[in-house]
Amino acid sequence: MAAHSTRNWAGLAFLGFLFVSVAAVSNVEDQVGGFFKSGHTNNWAVLVCTSRFWFNYRHIANTLSVYRSVKRLGIPDSQIILMLADDMACNPRNPRPATVFNNANQHINVYGDDVEVDYRGYEVTVENFIRVLTGRLPPSTPRSKRLLTDDRSNVLVYMTGHGGEGFLKFQDAEEISNVELADAFQQMWQKNRYHELLFMIDTCQAVSMYHKFYSPNVIGIGSAQVGEDSLSHHVDPSIGVYIIDRYTYYLLEFLETVRPDSKKTLADLFRVCPKRVCVSTPGVRTDLFTRDPGSVLITDFFGSVRNVEITTETVTLQRNDTPQTCR
Amino acid sequence: MGLLSDPKSRERFSRIAAKYNSPLCFLAYVVGVVWFLALAYKPFNHKTYFSENALLPGLVEGKFRTENTASRISQAMKEIKNVTRDGPMPVAWVVNQLRDLGLDTYTQEYIQTIPVPSASKSTELGKDMFVTLNGTNVYGILRAPRAASTEAIVLSAPYKHYLTMDHNNHAFGLMVALAAHFRKSSYWSKDIIFLLVDYDEIGMEAWLQEYHYTKSPLLKSSPLHGRSGSIQAAINLELNSDQVSHFNIKLEGLNGLLPNLDLVNLVVQLCNRERIPVKLHKQHDPFPPEGWPAFRQNLKTMSLMMLHQATGMPNGLHGLFLRYHIEAVTLEGVLEPGRATTGFYRMGRVLEGVFRSLNNLLERFHQSFFFYLLPASDRYVSIGMYMPPFGLILLVTALKAIALWISIGTPDPDPWEGGENVEIERIQSGKTEDGQGDNTVSRRGVTKIRTQNYSNGDGWSLVPVVACCQVAGFISSVSPMVMTGLGHLFSTKPYQAIITGATGMFFASLFMPMCITRYRLACTVNTLRLWKCAALVLQAIILAATAAANFSLGMLMAVTMVPVCAMVRPGKLRFLQAVLMLLVSPFGLLIVYTGLYLLLTETEYHGVFPSAIHLCTVVYYNILSGVIHGYVLGTWQYSLLALAVFPNWLFFWCIVFKKRDVPVVETKEEKKKS
């Protein structure tokens, strides 16, 4: 049977069980068929904070906000590559050790109870990031630090840090350009490493980072236009830092309302941070994407669906009568 | 390039430099001075801003609430002082206060040997020449709970002995209160050292030397048993009372060093945040910020800063940190009658904010300016802005030197400046080019004789006069020490011996030109031109080098010395020249600028005579402290004046009194007529 019947459907089926029993069979198949239209079977997320130092607390909070959301919506730690260039939770300057907050009210501790950071501190480099995306890691790399995606994987790539037109700074030493990033995505496509890819970036002049993309099935979302700064949202006077960036603050506010069974679509996601509250102008690029964003669920990227393929054929399993010998 | 190597352009340049020399010099000087003064005006300077991202000034809310501790401790200290009078620092009590808070508390004893009497102890110790000063510093280290002790910040306060007028009990009270507050928090990434210093600068120097393992032969101290990491910044606290009306921020450190502007901005911003007025050199920021009165106020603040900086003496304990590249300022809480006051609560919040920001630092202060002048607490003049006008003023010296250099070889003796006789120069230039002309043509022959007489200044004549001047400079640099030693034999008071040593050589050397004249070391006008040219070049080098190290000193010297020295010439108006030269002599400058300082700071005027007495007293103490600080703290202002500026000035002085060799001139004039 259909493993993922919606709540509405369950209620309806319960009420008119006998009456619609014959028709229901074909209805289920329609519903299920519609369910698989996204065409992916697994979800992955690559979440990157590229800046270190205490005064960049907000970038860690940004990344952990998205981490919290994707984890809550079902992507397990094993399918999240979390790259954090600095450790704010354990920074000696943090008056609230082992926490990172997204809001001065300190309602949500985005650091959470169990956070699995895959690449941290000085491991967050452009090289490691590209290698993770393209899968060209040394054989000794543990599975938990690999992006083990295939051609049915939907990948969310979220980045934040300090950037400029056409680049994003990593640590204080190097930067990734938009061309390098576009080429990395193309390699992923050529190596069948994704089915669809949602690229989201919160940095100054963010949209310049997706301008060079040319691989299919990629959506780009940036927090600020070229020439615009992406701004922080507010200060937490008890911690003494700018605590989160505007775009991600409203993104998290939106994602907090999303549940695994939510019907919200990417079109809703595009509207999370209007210029009125964001100050900068977020941008979206959908020309490489084949589906209509209005019909693509948020959970296709931010959640993890456990779709089951239904086959109408009967599979007969042969009984193996060969005696097992034990020597 | 090739301006001077290409004969054609050289000729043109020399013509211009010679013909328009005086107007050019005048223009450069006036423009330079006016430009520099204009920098104090708001539209010509810039608003201060934070360069260091990591500071995050004032983002954090203040939680300081232990102001009662501050009152209690300062009251207790006052009572102890009342009992012990001018006894030693109550070390055990101070140690207990810090130890009770759970700080790692240690003491450091030191003995400073002063080859000359110390300023504070002179009255009691009288004729003792080698004064020794015993003191004990107490410091407590608050260890950062979640970080290795690799970095530290310092909060220091001087312990003022009973006899000094301003008791600093309140600073220690506030320090203990802050320590009590700070140790409850877990967010420190740097150790905080609370340091109570005995005997102001000397105690501070002892502690800093021991902390950095630098040794001085005159200063012996016990090793520090507890230490922390490299010190990133320091705040020194001086409070005259428990209620203050404003904070006076002191910046100028040893040898004119200044703390990084970011630290100054930080303190100013946090004071503004707590609505405590800030003053620089007791000067408030003008309001409204533009217009003539505002400009005058800004100029006054900037001038006072320059006058302070030029002395090279630290005007607070912070000044000694700067030598170790530790950024530091002194916050002096001042109670001005009739003004709204603030108590320990808000003062504590200011310091808490400053320390929280310093705690956020990731690297040493390096982003903002180290060379600047402040016309107001929120306006700055950076090195890039004040150097061009200074360069213009130095251009006067350079232009004069070039003109003189070119005029060497000009046959006509009369135009000392080389200006009026350009035509003759042009006639001669052709002759001099063809190898001093061996022609038998009578007119050319005459020319040849002239050019041989005048083509070269006697370069060797420079050697004795420069050597004499330098020897005089060397003697005056060591004479305070020598005189103190000799004075001991004749049982003169050491103070007088120092003053005699410092000024005696100066007055003695005024008679040097007489000796030189007698020996007739130099005769021709070209030799004198060469002398002055050399003196000007030397002056330009000295002034430029001084300005690089201590801009204010360089600027103050340049602005007075350059025009006078550029104008001096042997012979004419000798008396007027002598007066002007005396005015710009190192001694004269000291009097002039001390007078200016008193004019700017003293509010009431008592009449000519008392003012003159007052001026003399201040000059006397300035010389004294300049010499003594040179030995004890290592300021180099006295040495610079004695070894570089004074010999250079003496060189000019000799030129003024040097007689030109008139007979040679006259014979030549006759020849020309014939």
Tab-separated table of C-alpha atoms in Angstrom, chain B residues 357-528:
chain	number	residue	atom	x	y	z
B	357	SER	CA	35.547	44.974	23.721
B	358	LEU	CA	39.221	44.349	24.383
B	359	ASN	CA	38.249	40.800	25.259
B	360	ASN	CA	36.832	40.432	21.764
B	361	LEU	CA	40.150	41.336	20.164
B	362	LEU	CA	41.669	38.619	18.021
B	363	GLU	CA	44.953	40.296	17.194
B	364	ARG	CA	46.907	43.211	18.488
B	365	PHE	CA	45.626	46.617	17.559
B	366	HIS	CA	47.026	47.259	14.132
B	367	GLN	CA	44.210	48.438	11.908
B	368	SER	CA	43.976	52.091	12.776
B	369	PHE	CA	46.462	54.946	12.946
B	370	PHE	CA	49.480	55.128	15.215
B	371	PHE	CA	50.429	58.615	14.006
B	372	TYR	CA	47.745	61.201	14.387
B	373	LEU	CA	46.733	64.439	16.046
B	374	LEU	CA	43.376	64.971	17.655
B	375	PRO	CA	41.702	68.402	17.366
B	376	ALA	CA	38.688	66.951	19.195
B	377	SER	CA	37.830	63.619	20.710
B	378	ASP	CA	35.957	62.538	17.584
B	379	ARG	CA	38.087	64.202	14.881
B	380	TYR	CA	41.529	63.187	13.754
B	381	VAL	CA	44.336	64.429	11.556
B	382	SER	CA	46.281	61.475	10.253
B	383	ILE	CA	49.905	61.286	9.232
B	384	GLY	CA	48.908	61.510	5.571
B	385	MET	CA	47.247	64.835	6.251
B	386	TYR	CA	49.841	66.540	8.399
B	387	MET	CA	52.953	65.458	6.557
B	388	PRO	CA	52.423	67.520	3.351
B	389	PRO	CA	52.366	70.879	5.165
B	390	PHE	CA	55.390	69.791	7.168
B	391	GLY	CA	57.080	68.895	3.900
B	392	LEU	CA	56.308	72.355	2.551
B	393	ILE	CA	57.951	73.952	5.553
B	394	LEU	CA	61.017	71.764	5.083
B	395	LEU	CA	60.983	72.723	1.414
B	396	VAL	CA	62.088	76.180	2.491
B	397	THR	CA	65.274	74.704	3.900
B	398	ALA	CA	65.788	72.548	0.846
B	399	LEU	CA	65.190	75.398	-1.620
B	400	LYS	CA	67.564	77.642	0.250
B	401	ALA	CA	70.208	74.967	0.319
B	402	ILE	CA	69.823	74.339	-3.405
B	403	ALA	CA	70.023	78.030	-4.205
B	404	LEU	CA	73.161	78.368	-2.147
B	405	TRP	CA	74.707	75.290	-3.674
B	406	ILE	CA	74.054	76.651	-7.130
B	407	SER	CA	75.379	80.058	-6.204
B	408	ILE	CA	78.677	78.562	-5.085
B	409	GLY	CA	80.946	79.417	-7.969
B	410	THR	CA	79.060	82.557	-8.788
B	411	PRO	CA	81.814	85.097	-8.991
B	412	ASP	CA	80.055	88.089	-7.669
B	413	PRO	CA	80.504	88.215	-3.965
B	414	ASP	CA	77.751	90.600	-3.170
B	415	PRO	CA	74.639	88.589	-3.945
B	416	TRP	CA	74.735	86.287	-0.979
B	417	GLU	CA	71.391	85.041	-2.067
B	418	GLY	CA	72.503	84.833	-5.663
B	419	GLY	CA	69.385	86.560	-6.838
B	420	GLU	CA	70.364	89.960	-8.174
B	421	ASN	CA	73.253	88.978	-10.343
B	422	VAL	CA	71.778	86.428	-12.588
B	423	GLU	CA	73.062	88.229	-15.644
B	424	ILE	CA	76.635	88.061	-14.528
B	425	GLU	CA	76.156	84.433	-13.717
B	426	ARG	CA	74.970	83.818	-17.250
B	427	ILE	CA	77.904	85.608	-18.730
B	428	GLN	CA	80.236	83.567	-16.615
B	429	SER	CA	78.587	80.271	-17.191
B	430	GLY	CA	80.034	79.978	-20.655
B	431	LYS	CA	83.487	80.680	-19.370
B	432	THR	CA	83.407	78.276	-16.536
B	433	GLU	CA	82.272	75.479	-18.738
B	434	ASP	CA	85.319	75.460	-20.983
B	435	GLY	CA	87.631	74.116	-18.323
B	436	GLN	CA	88.218	77.269	-16.321
B	437	GLY	CA	89.577	78.864	-19.534
B	438	ASP	CA	93.243	79.030	-20.279
B	439	ASN	CA	92.679	81.884	-22.661
B	440	THR	CA	95.032	84.746	-22.844
B	441	VAL	CA	92.274	87.187	-23.721
B	442	SER	CA	92.401	89.776	-21.035
B	443	ARG	CA	88.743	89.747	-20.156
B	444	ARG	CA	88.700	86.003	-19.995
B	445	GLY	CA	91.816	86.102	-17.937
B	446	VAL	CA	90.072	88.246	-15.422
B	447	THR	CA	87.222	85.840	-15.392
B	448	LYS	CA	89.567	82.991	-14.798
B	449	ILE	CA	91.046	84.629	-11.790
B	450	ARG	CA	87.605	85.274	-10.401
B	451	THR	CA	86.332	81.833	-10.982
B	452	GLN	CA	89.361	80.325	-9.394
B	453	ASN	CA	88.816	82.482	-6.414
B	454	TYR	CA	85.166	81.782	-6.126
B	455	SER	CA	84.345	78.553	-7.887
B	456	ASN	CA	84.850	76.339	-4.895
B	457	GLY	CA	83.922	76.786	-1.349
B	458	ASP	CA	86.590	75.326	0.820
B	459	GLY	CA	85.036	72.039	1.775
B	460	TRP	CA	87.700	71.243	4.357
B	461	SER	CA	86.795	74.323	6.308
B	462	LEU	CA	83.592	72.543	7.273
B	463	VAL	CA	85.468	69.938	9.248
B	464	PRO	CA	86.707	72.022	12.183
B	465	VAL	CA	83.532	73.997	12.584
B	466	VAL	CA	81.241	70.957	12.434
B	467	ALA	CA	83.559	69.085	14.743
B	468	CYS	CA	83.560	71.953	17.227
B	469	CYS	CA	79.792	72.108	17.180
B	470	GLN	CA	79.449	68.372	17.664
B	471	VAL	CA	81.889	68.368	20.532
B	472	ALA	CA	79.912	71.144	22.148
B	473	GLY	CA	76.780	69.047	21.668
B	474	PHE	CA	78.418	65.983	23.157
B	475	ILE	CA	79.619	67.922	26.161
B	476	SER	CA	76.182	69.336	26.795
B	477	SER	CA	74.672	65.864	26.534
B	478	VAL	CA	76.890	64.431	29.249
B	479	SER	CA	77.411	67.528	31.333
B	480	PRO	CA	74.375	67.101	33.617
B	481	MET	CA	75.839	63.830	34.847
B	482	VAL	CA	79.358	65.205	35.089
B	483	MET	CA	78.185	68.314	36.843
B	484	THR	CA	76.221	66.323	39.389
B	485	GLY	CA	79.387	64.384	40.131
B	486	LEU	CA	81.499	67.505	40.373
B	487	GLY	CA	78.812	69.351	42.260
B	488	HIS	CA	78.938	66.619	44.857
B	489	LEU	CA	82.525	67.515	45.521
B	490	PHE	CA	81.679	71.154	45.911
B	491	SER	CA	78.521	70.232	47.812
B	492	THR	CA	76.172	72.078	45.522
B	493	LYS	CA	72.638	70.859	45.403
B	494	PRO	CA	72.162	68.197	42.746
B	495	TYR	CA	69.246	70.052	41.199
B	496	GLN	CA	71.372	73.067	40.565
B	497	ALA	CA	74.157	70.890	39.275
B	498	ILE	CA	71.863	69.366	36.677
B	499	ILE	CA	70.580	72.707	35.534
B	500	THR	CA	74.098	74.091	35.398
B	501	GLY	CA	75.185	71.100	33.387
B	502	ALA	CA	72.290	71.309	30.991
B	503	THR	CA	72.442	75.010	30.310
B	504	GLY	CA	76.045	75.857	31.065
B	505	MET	CA	77.418	74.437	27.881
B	506	PHE	CA	74.754	76.231	25.933
B	507	PHE	CA	75.735	79.614	27.241
B	508	ALA	CA	79.422	78.810	26.981
B	509	SER	CA	79.102	77.880	23.328
B	510	LEU	CA	77.563	81.216	22.491
B	511	PHE	CA	81.122	82.518	22.443
B	512	MET	CA	82.295	79.900	20.012
B	513	PRO	CA	82.116	82.148	16.932
B	514	MET	CA	84.711	84.401	18.522
B	515	CYS	CA	87.179	81.574	18.706
B	516	ILE	CA	86.512	80.563	15.149
B	517	THR	CA	86.815	84.082	13.849
B	518	ARG	CA	90.125	84.488	15.494
B	519	TYR	CA	91.588	81.557	13.697
B	520	ARG	CA	90.116	82.694	10.397
B	521	LEU	CA	89.126	79.250	9.390
B	522	ALA	CA	87.042	80.403	6.483
B	523	CYS	CA	87.320	83.439	4.360
B	524	THR	CA	85.589	83.553	1.044
B	525	VAL	CA	81.936	84.155	0.566
B	526	ASN	CA	81.630	80.836	-1.222
B	527	THR	CA	82.972	79.045	1.768
B	528	LEU	CA	80.355	80.694	3.883
